[in-house]
Every structure is written in structure tokens, then in C-alpha cells.
Tab-separated table of C-alpha atoms in Angstrom:
chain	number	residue	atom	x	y	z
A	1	UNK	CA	-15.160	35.118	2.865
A	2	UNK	CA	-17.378	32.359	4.213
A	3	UNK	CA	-15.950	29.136	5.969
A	4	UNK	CA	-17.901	25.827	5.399
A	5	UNK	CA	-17.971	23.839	8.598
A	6	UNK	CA	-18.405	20.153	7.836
A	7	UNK	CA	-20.483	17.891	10.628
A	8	UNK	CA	-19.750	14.323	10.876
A	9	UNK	CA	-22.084	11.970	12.092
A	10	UNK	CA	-22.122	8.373	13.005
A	11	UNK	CA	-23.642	6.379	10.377
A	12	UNK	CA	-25.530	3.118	10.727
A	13	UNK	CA	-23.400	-0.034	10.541
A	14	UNK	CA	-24.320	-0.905	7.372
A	15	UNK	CA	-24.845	1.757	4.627
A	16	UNK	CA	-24.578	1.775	1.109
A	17	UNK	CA	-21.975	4.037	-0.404
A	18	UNK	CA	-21.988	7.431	-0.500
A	19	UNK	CA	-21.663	8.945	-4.026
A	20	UNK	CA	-22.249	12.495	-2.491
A	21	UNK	CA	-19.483	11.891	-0.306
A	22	UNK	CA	-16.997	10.383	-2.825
A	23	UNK	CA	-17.551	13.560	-4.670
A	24	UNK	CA	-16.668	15.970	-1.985
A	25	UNK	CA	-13.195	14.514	-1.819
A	26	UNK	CA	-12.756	14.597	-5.650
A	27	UNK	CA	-9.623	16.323	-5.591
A	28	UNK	CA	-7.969	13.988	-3.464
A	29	UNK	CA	-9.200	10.806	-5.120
A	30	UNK	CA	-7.810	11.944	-8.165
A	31	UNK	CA	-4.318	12.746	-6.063
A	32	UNK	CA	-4.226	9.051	-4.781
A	33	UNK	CA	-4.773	7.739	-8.406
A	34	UNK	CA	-2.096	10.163	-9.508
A	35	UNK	CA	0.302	9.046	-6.968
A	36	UNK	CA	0.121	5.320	-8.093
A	37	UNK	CA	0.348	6.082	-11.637
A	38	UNK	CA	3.542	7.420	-11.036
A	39	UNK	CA	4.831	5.049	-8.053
A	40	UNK	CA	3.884	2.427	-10.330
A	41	UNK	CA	7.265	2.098	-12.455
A	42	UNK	CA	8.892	4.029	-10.145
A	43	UNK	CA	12.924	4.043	-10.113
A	44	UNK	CA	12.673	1.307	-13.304
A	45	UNK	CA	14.920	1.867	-16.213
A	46	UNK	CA	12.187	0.664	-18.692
A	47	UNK	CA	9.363	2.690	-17.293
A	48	UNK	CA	5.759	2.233	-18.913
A	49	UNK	CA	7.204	-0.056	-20.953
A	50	UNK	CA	6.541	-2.876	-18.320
A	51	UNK	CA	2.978	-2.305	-19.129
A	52	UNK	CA	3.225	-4.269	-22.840
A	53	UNK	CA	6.186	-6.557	-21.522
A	54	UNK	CA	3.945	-7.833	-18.415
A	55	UNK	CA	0.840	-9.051	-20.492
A	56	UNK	CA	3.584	-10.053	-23.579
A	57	UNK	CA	5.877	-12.546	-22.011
A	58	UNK	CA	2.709	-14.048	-20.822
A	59	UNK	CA	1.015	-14.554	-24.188
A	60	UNK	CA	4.266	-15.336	-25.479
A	61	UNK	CA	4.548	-18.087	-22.950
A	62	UNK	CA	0.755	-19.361	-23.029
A	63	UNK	CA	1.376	-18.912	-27.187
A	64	UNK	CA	4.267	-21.609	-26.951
A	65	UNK	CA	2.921	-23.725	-24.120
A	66	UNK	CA	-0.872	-23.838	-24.811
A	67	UNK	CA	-0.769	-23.100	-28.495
A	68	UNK	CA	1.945	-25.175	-30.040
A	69	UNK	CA	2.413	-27.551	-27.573
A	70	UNK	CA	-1.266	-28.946	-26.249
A	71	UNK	CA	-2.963	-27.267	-28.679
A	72	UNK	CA	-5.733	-26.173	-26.797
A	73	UNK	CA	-9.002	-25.611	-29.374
A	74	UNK	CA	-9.768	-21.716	-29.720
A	75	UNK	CA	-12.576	-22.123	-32.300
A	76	UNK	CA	-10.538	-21.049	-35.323
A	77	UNK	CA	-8.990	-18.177	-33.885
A	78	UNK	CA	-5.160	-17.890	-33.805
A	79	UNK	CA	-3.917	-18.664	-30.336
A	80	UNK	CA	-1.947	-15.556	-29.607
A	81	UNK	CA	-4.762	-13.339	-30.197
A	82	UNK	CA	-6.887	-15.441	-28.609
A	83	UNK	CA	-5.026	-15.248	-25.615
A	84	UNK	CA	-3.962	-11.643	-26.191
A	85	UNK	CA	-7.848	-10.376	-25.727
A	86	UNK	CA	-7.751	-12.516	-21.972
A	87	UNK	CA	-4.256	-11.512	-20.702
A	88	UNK	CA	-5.109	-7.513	-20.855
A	89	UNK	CA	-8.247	-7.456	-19.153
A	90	UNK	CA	-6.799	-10.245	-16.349
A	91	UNK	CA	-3.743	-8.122	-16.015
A	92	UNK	CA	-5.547	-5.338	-15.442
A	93	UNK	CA	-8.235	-7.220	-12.720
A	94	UNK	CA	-5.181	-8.980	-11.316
A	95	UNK	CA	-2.640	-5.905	-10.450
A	96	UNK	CA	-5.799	-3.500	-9.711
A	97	UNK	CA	-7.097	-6.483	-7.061
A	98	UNK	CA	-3.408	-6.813	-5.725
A	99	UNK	CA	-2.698	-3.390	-5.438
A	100	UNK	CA	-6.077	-2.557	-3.612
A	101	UNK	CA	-5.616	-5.278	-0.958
A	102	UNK	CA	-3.173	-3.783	0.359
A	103	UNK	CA	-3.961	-0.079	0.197
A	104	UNK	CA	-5.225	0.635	3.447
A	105	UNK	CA	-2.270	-0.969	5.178
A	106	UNK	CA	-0.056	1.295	2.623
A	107	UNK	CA	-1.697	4.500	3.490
A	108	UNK	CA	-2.397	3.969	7.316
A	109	UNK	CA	-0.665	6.980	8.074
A	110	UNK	CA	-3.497	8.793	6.834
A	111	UNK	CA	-6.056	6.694	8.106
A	112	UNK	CA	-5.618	8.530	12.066
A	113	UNK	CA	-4.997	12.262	11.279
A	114	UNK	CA	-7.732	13.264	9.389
A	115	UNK	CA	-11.360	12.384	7.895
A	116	UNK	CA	-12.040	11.682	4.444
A	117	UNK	CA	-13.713	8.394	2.767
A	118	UNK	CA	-11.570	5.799	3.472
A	119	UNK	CA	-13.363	3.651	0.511
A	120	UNK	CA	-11.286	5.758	-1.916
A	121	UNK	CA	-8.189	3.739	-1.223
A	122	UNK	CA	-9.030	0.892	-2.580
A	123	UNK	CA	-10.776	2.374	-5.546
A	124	UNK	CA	-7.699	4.546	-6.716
A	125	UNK	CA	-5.538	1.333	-7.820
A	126	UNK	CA	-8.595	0.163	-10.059
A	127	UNK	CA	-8.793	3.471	-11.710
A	128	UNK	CA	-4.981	3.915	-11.947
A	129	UNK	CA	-4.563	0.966	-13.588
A	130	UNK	CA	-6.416	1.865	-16.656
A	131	UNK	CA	-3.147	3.447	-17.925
A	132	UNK	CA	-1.308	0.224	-18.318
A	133	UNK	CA	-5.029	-1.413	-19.600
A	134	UNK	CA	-5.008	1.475	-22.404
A	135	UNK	CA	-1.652	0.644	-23.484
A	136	UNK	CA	-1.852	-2.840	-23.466
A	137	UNK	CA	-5.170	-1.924	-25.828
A	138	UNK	CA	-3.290	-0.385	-28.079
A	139	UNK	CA	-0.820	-2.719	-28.533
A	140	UNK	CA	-3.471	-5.276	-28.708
A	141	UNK	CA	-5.055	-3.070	-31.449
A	142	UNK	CA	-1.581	-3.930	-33.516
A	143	UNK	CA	-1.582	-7.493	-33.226
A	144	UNK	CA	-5.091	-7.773	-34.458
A	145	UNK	CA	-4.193	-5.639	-37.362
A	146	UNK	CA	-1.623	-8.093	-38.215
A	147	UNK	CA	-3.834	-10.623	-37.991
A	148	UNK	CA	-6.287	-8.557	-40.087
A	149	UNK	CA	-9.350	-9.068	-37.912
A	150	UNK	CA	-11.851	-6.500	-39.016
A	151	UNK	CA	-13.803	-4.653	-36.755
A	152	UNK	CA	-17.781	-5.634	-36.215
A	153	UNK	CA	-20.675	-3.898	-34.626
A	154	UNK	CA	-19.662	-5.935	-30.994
A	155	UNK	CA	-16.903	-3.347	-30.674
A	156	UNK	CA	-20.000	-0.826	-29.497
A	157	UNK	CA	-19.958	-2.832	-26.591
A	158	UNK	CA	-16.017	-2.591	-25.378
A	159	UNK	CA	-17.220	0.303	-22.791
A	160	UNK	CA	-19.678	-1.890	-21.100
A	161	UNK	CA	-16.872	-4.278	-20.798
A	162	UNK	CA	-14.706	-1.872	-19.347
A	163	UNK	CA	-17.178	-0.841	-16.799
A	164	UNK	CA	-17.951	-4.272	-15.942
A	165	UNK	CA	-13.988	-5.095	-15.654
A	166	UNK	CA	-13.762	-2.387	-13.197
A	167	UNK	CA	-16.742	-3.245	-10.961
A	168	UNK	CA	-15.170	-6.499	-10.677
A	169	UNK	CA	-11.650	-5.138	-9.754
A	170	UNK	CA	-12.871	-2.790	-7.073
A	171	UNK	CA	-15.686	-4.529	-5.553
A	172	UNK	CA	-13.154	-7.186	-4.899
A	173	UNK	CA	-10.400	-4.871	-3.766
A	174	UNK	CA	-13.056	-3.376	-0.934
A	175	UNK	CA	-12.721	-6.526	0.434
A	176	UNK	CA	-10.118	-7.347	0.436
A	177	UNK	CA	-8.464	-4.133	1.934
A	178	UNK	CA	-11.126	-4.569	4.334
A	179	UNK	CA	-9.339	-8.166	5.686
A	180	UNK	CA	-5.685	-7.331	4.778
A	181	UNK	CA	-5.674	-4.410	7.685
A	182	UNK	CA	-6.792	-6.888	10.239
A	183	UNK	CA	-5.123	-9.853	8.854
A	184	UNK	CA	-1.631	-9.338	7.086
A	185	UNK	CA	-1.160	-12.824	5.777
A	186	UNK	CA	-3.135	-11.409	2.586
A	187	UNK	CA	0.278	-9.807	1.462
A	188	UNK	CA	1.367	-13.340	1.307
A	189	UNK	CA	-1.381	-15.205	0.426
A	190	UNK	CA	-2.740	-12.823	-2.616
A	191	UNK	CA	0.414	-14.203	-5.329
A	192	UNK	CA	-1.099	-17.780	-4.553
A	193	UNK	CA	-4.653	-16.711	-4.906
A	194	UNK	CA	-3.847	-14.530	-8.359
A	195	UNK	CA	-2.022	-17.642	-9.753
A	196	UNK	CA	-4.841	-19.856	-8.825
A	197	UNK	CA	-7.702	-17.802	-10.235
A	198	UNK	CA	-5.827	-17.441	-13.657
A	199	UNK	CA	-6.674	-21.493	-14.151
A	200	UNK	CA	-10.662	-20.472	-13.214
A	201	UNK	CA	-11.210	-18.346	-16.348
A	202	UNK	CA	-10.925	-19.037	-19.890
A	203	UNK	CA	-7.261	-17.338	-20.306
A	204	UNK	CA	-5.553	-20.278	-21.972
A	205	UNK	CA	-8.545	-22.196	-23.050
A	206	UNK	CA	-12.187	-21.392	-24.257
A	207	UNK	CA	-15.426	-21.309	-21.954
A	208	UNK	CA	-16.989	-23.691	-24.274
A	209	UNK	CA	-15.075	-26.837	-22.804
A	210	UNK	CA	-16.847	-26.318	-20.115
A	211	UNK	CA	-18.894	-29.167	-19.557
A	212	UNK	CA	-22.477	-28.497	-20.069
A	213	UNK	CA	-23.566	-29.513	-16.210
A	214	UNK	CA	-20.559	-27.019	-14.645
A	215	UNK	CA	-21.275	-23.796	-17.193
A	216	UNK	CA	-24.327	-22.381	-15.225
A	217	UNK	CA	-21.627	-22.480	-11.866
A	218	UNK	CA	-18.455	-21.648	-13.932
A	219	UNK	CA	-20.497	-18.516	-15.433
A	220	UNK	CA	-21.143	-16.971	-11.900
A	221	UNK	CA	-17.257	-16.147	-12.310
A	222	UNK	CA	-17.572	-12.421	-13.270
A	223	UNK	CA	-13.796	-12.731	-14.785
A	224	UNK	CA	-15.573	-15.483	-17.141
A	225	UNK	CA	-17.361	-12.822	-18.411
A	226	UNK	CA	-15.504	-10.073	-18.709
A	227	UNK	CA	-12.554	-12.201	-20.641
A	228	UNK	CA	-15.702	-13.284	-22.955
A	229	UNK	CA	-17.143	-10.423	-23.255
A	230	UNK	CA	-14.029	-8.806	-24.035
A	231	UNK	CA	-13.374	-11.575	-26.940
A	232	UNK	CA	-16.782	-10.959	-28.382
A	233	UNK	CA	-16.422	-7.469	-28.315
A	234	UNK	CA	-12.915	-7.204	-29.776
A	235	UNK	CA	-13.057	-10.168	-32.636
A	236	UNK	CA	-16.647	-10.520	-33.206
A	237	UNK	CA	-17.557	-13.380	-31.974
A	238	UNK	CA	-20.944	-14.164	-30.736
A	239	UNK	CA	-21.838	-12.849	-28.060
A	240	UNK	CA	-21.778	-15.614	-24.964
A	241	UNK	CA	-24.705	-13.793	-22.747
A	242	UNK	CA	-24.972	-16.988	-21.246
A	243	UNK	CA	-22.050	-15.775	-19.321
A	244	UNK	CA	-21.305	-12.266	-19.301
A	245	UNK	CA	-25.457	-11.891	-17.796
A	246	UNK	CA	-24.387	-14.629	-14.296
A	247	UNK	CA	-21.070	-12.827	-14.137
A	248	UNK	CA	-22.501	-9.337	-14.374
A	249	UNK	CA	-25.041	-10.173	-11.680
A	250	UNK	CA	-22.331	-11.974	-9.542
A	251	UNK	CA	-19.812	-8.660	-10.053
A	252	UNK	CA	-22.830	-6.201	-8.680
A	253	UNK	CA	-23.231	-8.440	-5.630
A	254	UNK	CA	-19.670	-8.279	-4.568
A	255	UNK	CA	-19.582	-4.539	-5.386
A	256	UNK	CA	-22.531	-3.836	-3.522
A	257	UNK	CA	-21.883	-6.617	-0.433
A	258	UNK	CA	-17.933	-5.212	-0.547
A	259	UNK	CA	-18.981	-1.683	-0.343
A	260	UNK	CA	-21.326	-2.395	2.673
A	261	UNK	CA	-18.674	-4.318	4.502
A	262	UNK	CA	-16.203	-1.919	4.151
A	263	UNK	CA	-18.585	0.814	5.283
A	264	UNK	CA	-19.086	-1.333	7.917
A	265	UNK	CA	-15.327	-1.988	9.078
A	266	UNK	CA	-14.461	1.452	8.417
A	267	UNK	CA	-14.878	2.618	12.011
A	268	UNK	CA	-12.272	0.156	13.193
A	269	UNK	CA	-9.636	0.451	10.577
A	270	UNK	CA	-7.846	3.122	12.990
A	271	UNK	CA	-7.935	0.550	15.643
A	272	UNK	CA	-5.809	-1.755	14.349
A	273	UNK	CA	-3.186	-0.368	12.617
């Protein structure tokens, strides 16, 4: 029997992830994802159920409010699938976002006894909260069924989508775990911030009232274009690369720039717990 001794090192103060690293501690990434899928409805009577009723009182409420009542345009499409396709992937950025902000300050009794990647905290919420996306797919799948909205050759593009969805939940959630250790007021502020950002992306209305001078700026929103994307892929729509390609670009520089700055706080995170 032969024991592996590990050597750690100091690294430089800013380094880009380490995939090689993240793959040694497989086993207990996939425990931390585990664990929130099944702290996540926790001691509830209703159980995974919350994960239809979250996203459907919300496109029930946006259906009356939005649809019936201002009648916001949705370019033919009835409203409560047209909201529908923006409330699952929002959900899913939204709790995923919320959940990694705080993750570090959750698990800091880990983060002084022993070594491991610290960056997998915040990733395990946006990887655990594809269960609740699937489901909410599913019953999404139902609704368009009833509406009898076929299929087209833009579904081929749902897992590009989905990647893109999560880059934009967990380059986000780096830093923002990376600020809510050293300043707790996130746990407070995040609610205000979530219910602002919903009004920033085309959830109850469509991108295209944008006015034409604010869509190259409103497009650098990568939740603009992962809802469109998402409605393109899922109706058939045409695709809007004018701005799924600014949001895509805009969601690699905050994974990139959040991964750096959390390699780069990492050393202190012990500190100030």
C-alpha cells in the first residue's frame, strides 16, 4: 500500500482556476451539491413540489398583471408561455446566485480545518439547482403542449443555453461569496438586488421594446440573453444573436474576472470568519 503525500504551495495572487484541482476533490464537490439538494426543501410538507409552485405563482401573477391587465406586446405569443420560458431560467439564476452568496459564510466551519478548493462552494448551489430547473422544464414542456407549440430545429440549441445559464449563475456567485464573507450586509441586501434585476431583463416584457439607442447596453446583460435565448430555443423564434453574442461575452468576463478574484481572496477567507 502506497500513501500519496499532497504538497501545497503558495500560488500567485492572481491565477486562473484550476480544473486539475477541482477534479481532485470530485468526490466532495459532488457531496456539497448533494447536501443542498436535499437541505433544499428540507422539513417542508410539500417537498419538491415548491420547485413548480415557485416559478407558477409567479407566471400566474405576471399572467394576470402583465397579460390581462397592461397588456404588454409578446409578438403573438400567448403571455403565460411567454413568460413561462423567462421565469424558469431566472428562477434558476436567481436562487443559484442567492444561495452561492452566501455559501462560504454557511460552510466556514470547514473553511479552517482542512484544505480543499474553496471555489467549490459557490459552484455547488449552481449545479444543485438544476434539479428544480429540470422540473420546472418539464412542467414547462406541458404547458407548451397545451398550447400546441411544435418543436423546431432551435431546440438543438437548449444545451448551449443551459451552459450559458450556468456560467452566468456561478461566475456571479464567486463574487459574490467572495464579498458576503467580508461584508455580511449581502444577506440583506441580495432580496433587494434579486427583485431589482428581475425589471432589467425581458421577464414580463420583450427585448424588442428596447429602444434602438439602449439595445447594444441592455444586451451586455447576460440574463438578456439567456431568457432570449431560452425563448428562441424553446418556441422557435428567431434567434436574437444580437443579444445572446454581448451577453455571452459579458457572462465569460465575470466568470473569468470572478474566478480570479476569488482565487485571489481565497487566502484571507480564514481570516475573517
Amino acid at each position: 500500500m502506497t500513501n500519496r503525500i499532497t504538497y501545497i504551495k503558495a500560488r500567485s495572487g492572481w491565477q486562473v482556476i484550476d480544473l486539475g484541482e477541482l477534479r481532485e476533490y470530485w468526490d466532495l464537490f459532488y457531496f456539497l451539491v448533494l447536501r443542498d439538494i436535499k437541505v433544499m426543501y428540507a422539513q417542508t410538507i410539500l417537498g419538491f413540489a415548491w420547485a413548480i409552485l415557485n416559478p407558477l405563482i409567479q407566471i400566474v401573477v405576471f399572467s394576470v398583471v402583465f397579460g390581462r391587465v397592461a397588456e404588454v406586446p409578446t409578438e403573438g405569443i400567448p403571455y403565460a408561455l411567454f413568460s413561462s420560458v423567462a421565469v424558469i431560467p431566472w428562477t434558476y439564476m436567481q436562487e443559484a446566485m442567492t444561495q452561492s452568496s452566501q455559501s462560504l459564510v454557511q460552510g466556514q466551519s470547514m473553511l479552517g480545518k482542512v484544505y480543499f478548493p474553496r471555489l467549490i462552494f459557490p459552484l455547488a448551489p449552481a449545479f444543485a439547482r438544476l434539479v428544480d430547473f429540470t422540473i420546472s422544464i418539464l412542467l414547462l414542456s406541458c404547458v407548451m403542449f397545451w398550447y400546441r407549440v411544435t418543436p423546431t430545429w432551435n431546440l438543438l440549441y437548449f444545451p448551449v443555453f443551459l451552459v450559458f445559464m450556468v456560467m452566468v449563475a456561478s461566475g456571479v456567485g464567486m463574487w459574490l461569496s467572495s464579498f458576503a464573507i467580508r461584508y455580511r450586509d449581502f444577506k440583506y441586501a441580495m432580496p433587494f438586488v434579486m427583485k431589482m434585476l428581475i425589471y432589467t431583463a425581458p421577464i414580463v416584457y420583450s427585448a424588442a421594446s428596447i429602444p434602438d439607442k439602449y439595445r447594444l447596453i441592455y444586451s451586455l446583460n447576460p440574463i438578456v440573453g439567456v431568457i432570449e435565448g431560452f425563448r428562441a430555443a424553446l418556441l422557435g423564434t428567431p434567434m436574437p444573436w444580437a443579444y445572446i453574442w454581448p451577453g455571452m461575452l459579458t457572462a465569460a468576463l465575470v466568470f473569468v474576472t470572478g474566478g480570479l478574484y476569488f482565487k485571489r481572496m481565497e487566502r484571507i477567507f480564514a481570516d475573517v470568519i
